[in-house]
PDB file of C-alpha atoms in Angstrom:
ATOM      1  CA  MET A  20     -48.588 -28.287 -27.423  1.00  0.00           C
ATOM      2  CA  ASP A  21     -49.549 -25.958 -30.190  1.00  0.00           C
ATOM      3  CA  GLY A  22     -48.860 -27.161 -33.752  1.00  0.00           C
ATOM      4  CA  ARG A  23     -46.969 -24.022 -34.674  1.00  0.00           C
ATOM      5  CA  ILE A  24     -44.489 -24.540 -31.848  1.00  0.00           C
ATOM      6  CA  LEU A  25     -43.870 -28.122 -32.942  1.00  0.00           C
ATOM      7  CA  ILE A  26     -43.310 -27.025 -36.539  1.00  0.00           C
ATOM      8  CA  TYR A  27     -40.896 -24.327 -35.342  1.00  0.00           C
ATOM      9  CA  PHE A  28     -38.796 -26.859 -33.403  1.00  0.00           C
ATOM     10  CA  VAL A  29     -38.696 -29.318 -36.301  1.00  0.00           C
ATOM     11  CA  GLU A  30     -37.810 -26.576 -38.772  1.00  0.00           C
ATOM     12  CA  SER A  31     -35.065 -25.230 -36.499  1.00  0.00           C
ATOM     13  CA  GLY A  32     -33.656 -28.735 -36.085  1.00  0.00           C
ATOM     14  CA  VAL A  33     -33.557 -29.310 -39.844  1.00  0.00           C
ATOM     15  CA  TYR A  34     -31.775 -25.990 -40.433  1.00  0.00           C
ATOM     16  CA  LEU A  35     -29.294 -26.782 -37.675  1.00  0.00           C
ATOM     17  CA  VAL A  36     -28.483 -30.172 -39.228  1.00  0.00           C
ATOM     18  CA  LEU A  37     -28.037 -28.527 -42.640  1.00  0.00           C
ATOM     19  CA  ALA A  38     -25.718 -25.893 -41.138  1.00  0.00           C
ATOM     20  CA  VAL A  39     -23.603 -28.569 -39.389  1.00  0.00           C
ATOM     21  CA  VAL A  40     -23.294 -30.669 -42.564  1.00  0.00           C
ATOM     22  CA  ALA A  41     -22.417 -27.610 -44.660  1.00  0.00           C
ATOM     23  CA  PHE A  42     -19.801 -26.481 -42.130  1.00  0.00           C
ATOM     24  CA  ALA A  43     -18.259 -29.960 -42.031  1.00  0.00           C
ATOM     25  CA  LEU A  44     -17.981 -29.982 -45.836  1.00  0.00           C
ATOM     26  CA  GLU A  45     -16.453 -26.501 -45.933  1.00  0.00           C
ATOM     27  CA  SER A  46     -14.011 -27.328 -43.128  1.00  0.00           C
ATOM     28  CA  TRP A  47     -12.883 -30.479 -44.896  1.00  0.00           C
ATOM     29  CA  ALA A  48     -12.256 -28.557 -48.124  1.00  0.00           C
ATOM     30  CA  PHE A  49     -10.338 -25.756 -46.382  1.00  0.00           C
ATOM     31  CA  PHE A  50      -8.075 -27.940 -44.262  1.00  0.00           C
ATOM     32  CA  ASP A  51      -7.426 -30.320 -47.152  1.00  0.00           C
ATOM     33  CA  CYS A  52      -6.391 -27.359 -49.290  1.00  0.00           C
ATOM     34  CA  LEU A  53      -3.998 -26.226 -46.545  1.00  0.00           C
ATOM     35  CA  ARG A  54      -2.118 -29.521 -46.460  1.00  0.00           C
ATOM     36  CA  HIS A  55      -1.248 -29.787 -50.173  1.00  0.00           C
ATOM     37  CA  LYS A  56       1.846 -28.179 -51.681  1.00  0.00           C
ATOM     38  CA  ALA A  57       1.499 -25.131 -53.913  1.00  0.00           C
ATOM     39  CA  ASN A  58       3.307 -26.675 -56.879  1.00  0.00           C
ATOM     40  CA  ALA A  59       0.831 -29.574 -56.986  1.00  0.00           C
ATOM     41  CA  PHE A  60      -1.982 -27.174 -57.907  1.00  0.00           C
ATOM     42  CA  GLU A  61      -0.010 -25.674 -60.768  1.00  0.00           C
ATOM     43  CA  ALA A  62       1.174 -29.078 -61.973  1.00  0.00           C
ATOM     44  CA  VAL A  63      -2.392 -30.197 -62.644  1.00  0.00           C
ATOM     45  CA  SER A  64      -3.532 -26.788 -64.027  1.00  0.00           C
ATOM     46  CA  LYS A  65      -6.104 -26.134 -61.290  1.00  0.00           C
ATOM     47  CA  ARG A  66      -5.414 -22.438 -60.603  1.00  0.00           C
ATOM     48  CA  THR A  67      -3.133 -21.658 -57.661  1.00  0.00           C
ATOM     49  CA  LYS A  68      -3.125 -22.696 -54.042  1.00  0.00           C
ATOM     50  CA  THR A  69      -3.747 -19.080 -53.025  1.00  0.00           C
ATOM     51  CA  PHE A  70      -6.904 -18.976 -55.148  1.00  0.00           C
ATOM     52  CA  TRP A  71      -8.289 -22.170 -53.642  1.00  0.00           C
ATOM     53  CA  LEU A  72      -7.289 -21.145 -50.112  1.00  0.00           C
ATOM     54  CA  ALA A  73      -9.145 -17.857 -50.538  1.00  0.00           C
ATOM     55  CA  LEU A  74     -12.207 -19.613 -51.947  1.00  0.00           C
ATOM     56  CA  THR A  75     -12.361 -22.416 -49.394  1.00  0.00           C
ATOM     57  CA  GLY A  76     -11.363 -20.041 -46.576  1.00  0.00           C
ATOM     58  CA  GLY A  77     -14.237 -17.740 -47.476  1.00  0.00           C
ATOM     59  CA  ALA A  78     -16.550 -20.745 -47.589  1.00  0.00           C
ATOM     60  CA  PHE A  79     -15.262 -21.805 -44.173  1.00  0.00           C
ATOM     61  CA  LEU A  80     -16.022 -18.373 -42.702  1.00  0.00           C
ATOM     62  CA  VAL A  81     -19.508 -18.248 -44.237  1.00  0.00           C
ATOM     63  CA  GLY A  82     -20.195 -21.733 -42.888  1.00  0.00           C
ATOM     64  CA  LEU A  83     -18.932 -20.763 -39.440  1.00  0.00           C
ATOM     65  CA  PHE A  84     -21.126 -17.665 -39.420  1.00  0.00           C
ATOM     66  CA  SER A  85     -24.112 -19.703 -40.564  1.00  0.00           C
ATOM     67  CA  LEU A  86     -23.558 -22.331 -37.879  1.00  0.00           C
ATOM     68  CA  LEU A  87     -23.099 -19.742 -35.139  1.00  0.00           C
ATOM     69  CA  SER A  88     -26.265 -17.928 -36.172  1.00  0.00           C
ATOM     70  CA  GLN A  89     -28.178 -21.215 -36.025  1.00  0.00           C
ATOM     71  CA  LEU A  90     -26.785 -22.039 -32.600  1.00  0.00           C
ATOM     72  CA  GLY A  91     -27.554 -18.531 -31.403  1.00  0.00           C
ATOM     73  CA  GLY A  92     -31.192 -19.140 -32.074  1.00  0.00           C
ATOM     74  CA  GLY A  93     -31.762 -16.321 -34.522  1.00  0.00           C
ATOM     75  CA  GLY A  94     -31.441 -17.704 -38.004  1.00  0.00           C
ATOM     76  CA  GLY A  95     -33.956 -19.794 -39.730  1.00  0.00           C
ATOM     77  CA  ALA A  96     -33.556 -20.164 -43.431  1.00  0.00           C
ATOM     78  CA  SER A  97     -31.923 -16.734 -43.760  1.00  0.00           C
ATOM     79  CA  SER A  98     -28.577 -18.057 -42.511  1.00  0.00           C
ATOM     80  CA  LEU A  99     -28.498 -20.517 -45.421  1.00  0.00           C
ATOM     81  CA  GLY A 100     -29.065 -17.809 -48.007  1.00  0.00           C
ATOM     82  CA  ILE A 101     -27.239 -17.206 -51.266  1.00  0.00           C
ATOM     83  CA  PHE A 102     -23.850 -16.900 -49.548  1.00  0.00           C
ATOM     84  CA  GLY A 103     -24.332 -20.258 -47.837  1.00  0.00           C
ATOM     85  CA  LEU A 104     -25.218 -21.881 -51.145  1.00  0.00           C
ATOM     86  CA  ALA A 105     -22.180 -20.306 -52.830  1.00  0.00           C
ATOM     87  CA  ALA A 106     -19.932 -21.502 -49.994  1.00  0.00           C
ATOM     88  CA  VAL A 107     -21.190 -25.087 -50.221  1.00  0.00           C
ATOM     89  CA  THR A 108     -20.808 -24.987 -54.013  1.00  0.00           C
ATOM     90  CA  ALA A 109     -17.201 -23.738 -53.802  1.00  0.00           C
ATOM     91  CA  ALA A 110     -16.271 -26.400 -51.259  1.00  0.00           C
ATOM     92  CA  SER A 111     -17.972 -29.104 -53.328  1.00  0.00           C
ATOM     93  CA  VAL A 112     -16.154 -28.060 -56.510  1.00  0.00           C
ATOM     94  CA  TYR A 113     -12.843 -28.223 -54.662  1.00  0.00           C
ATOM     95  CA  LEU A 114     -13.584 -31.655 -53.189  1.00  0.00           C
ATOM     96  CA  ALA A 115     -14.973 -33.152 -56.398  1.00  0.00           C
ATOM     97  CA  ASP A 116     -12.606 -31.710 -59.006  1.00  0.00           C
ATOM     98  CA  VAL A 117      -9.452 -30.198 -57.525  1.00  0.00           C
ATOM     99  CA  ARG A 118      -8.754 -32.526 -54.599  1.00  0.00           C
ATOM    100  CA  PRO A 119      -8.471 -35.769 -56.628  1.00  0.00           C
ATOM    101  CA  ALA A 120      -6.156 -34.141 -59.184  1.00  0.00           C
ATOM    102  CA  VAL A 121      -3.929 -32.524 -56.558  1.00  0.00           C
ATOM    103  CA  LYS A 122      -3.884 -35.714 -54.524  1.00  0.00           C
ATOM    104  CA  ASP A 123      -2.619 -37.711 -57.522  1.00  0.00           C
ATOM    105  CA  ALA A 124      -0.027 -35.051 -58.373  1.00  0.00           C
ATOM    106  CA  GLY A 125       1.235 -34.986 -54.805  1.00  0.00           C
ATOM    107  CA  ARG A 126       1.799 -38.714 -54.826  1.00  0.00           C
ATOM    108  CA  GLY A 127       4.399 -38.393 -57.557  1.00  0.00           C
ATOM    109  CA  ARG A 128       4.413 -41.226 -60.012  1.00  0.00           C
ATOM    110  CA  GLY A 129       7.700 -42.997 -60.615  1.00  0.00           C
ATOM    111  CA  ARG A 130       9.375 -43.379 -63.990  1.00  0.00           C
ATOM    112  CA  ASN A 131       7.996 -46.846 -64.549  1.00  0.00           C
ATOM    113  CA  MET A 132       4.332 -45.938 -64.019  1.00  0.00           C
ATOM    114  CA  GLY A 133       2.013 -46.126 -66.979  1.00  0.00           C
ATOM    115  CA  PRO A 134      -1.558 -44.889 -67.208  1.00  0.00           C
ATOM    116  CA  TYR A 135      -2.893 -48.228 -65.903  1.00  0.00           C
ATOM    117  CA  GLY A 136      -0.258 -49.012 -63.308  1.00  0.00           C
ATOM    118  CA  PRO A 137       3.389 -50.096 -63.149  1.00  0.00           C
ATOM    119  CA  TRP A 138       5.119 -51.741 -66.092  1.00  0.00           C
TER     120      TRP A 138
END
């Protein structure tokens, strides 16, 4: 087996794994954004649900396109270009910053909850 063929298969496998991981992250962000109520986003001052749905939905579509181009066999590194990086960044910002705040707001603390627990 020629060395270039082996390198091509390894490189294609690495890009496929990266595309699958990126798509999983973007899917998680999009579907998590769908399940939260709109007033929870505004209660924690994290823009609006429409804004985050558009951002994570766009990331989801870019990730889907990237994954399909990798599975189709024509991609290489070009399918993880600047749009792929922007999509992963948007999904990561949602999951790291917005999701915890919205999740806490959606839980709804009772009247006898202090900052460190119930009193």
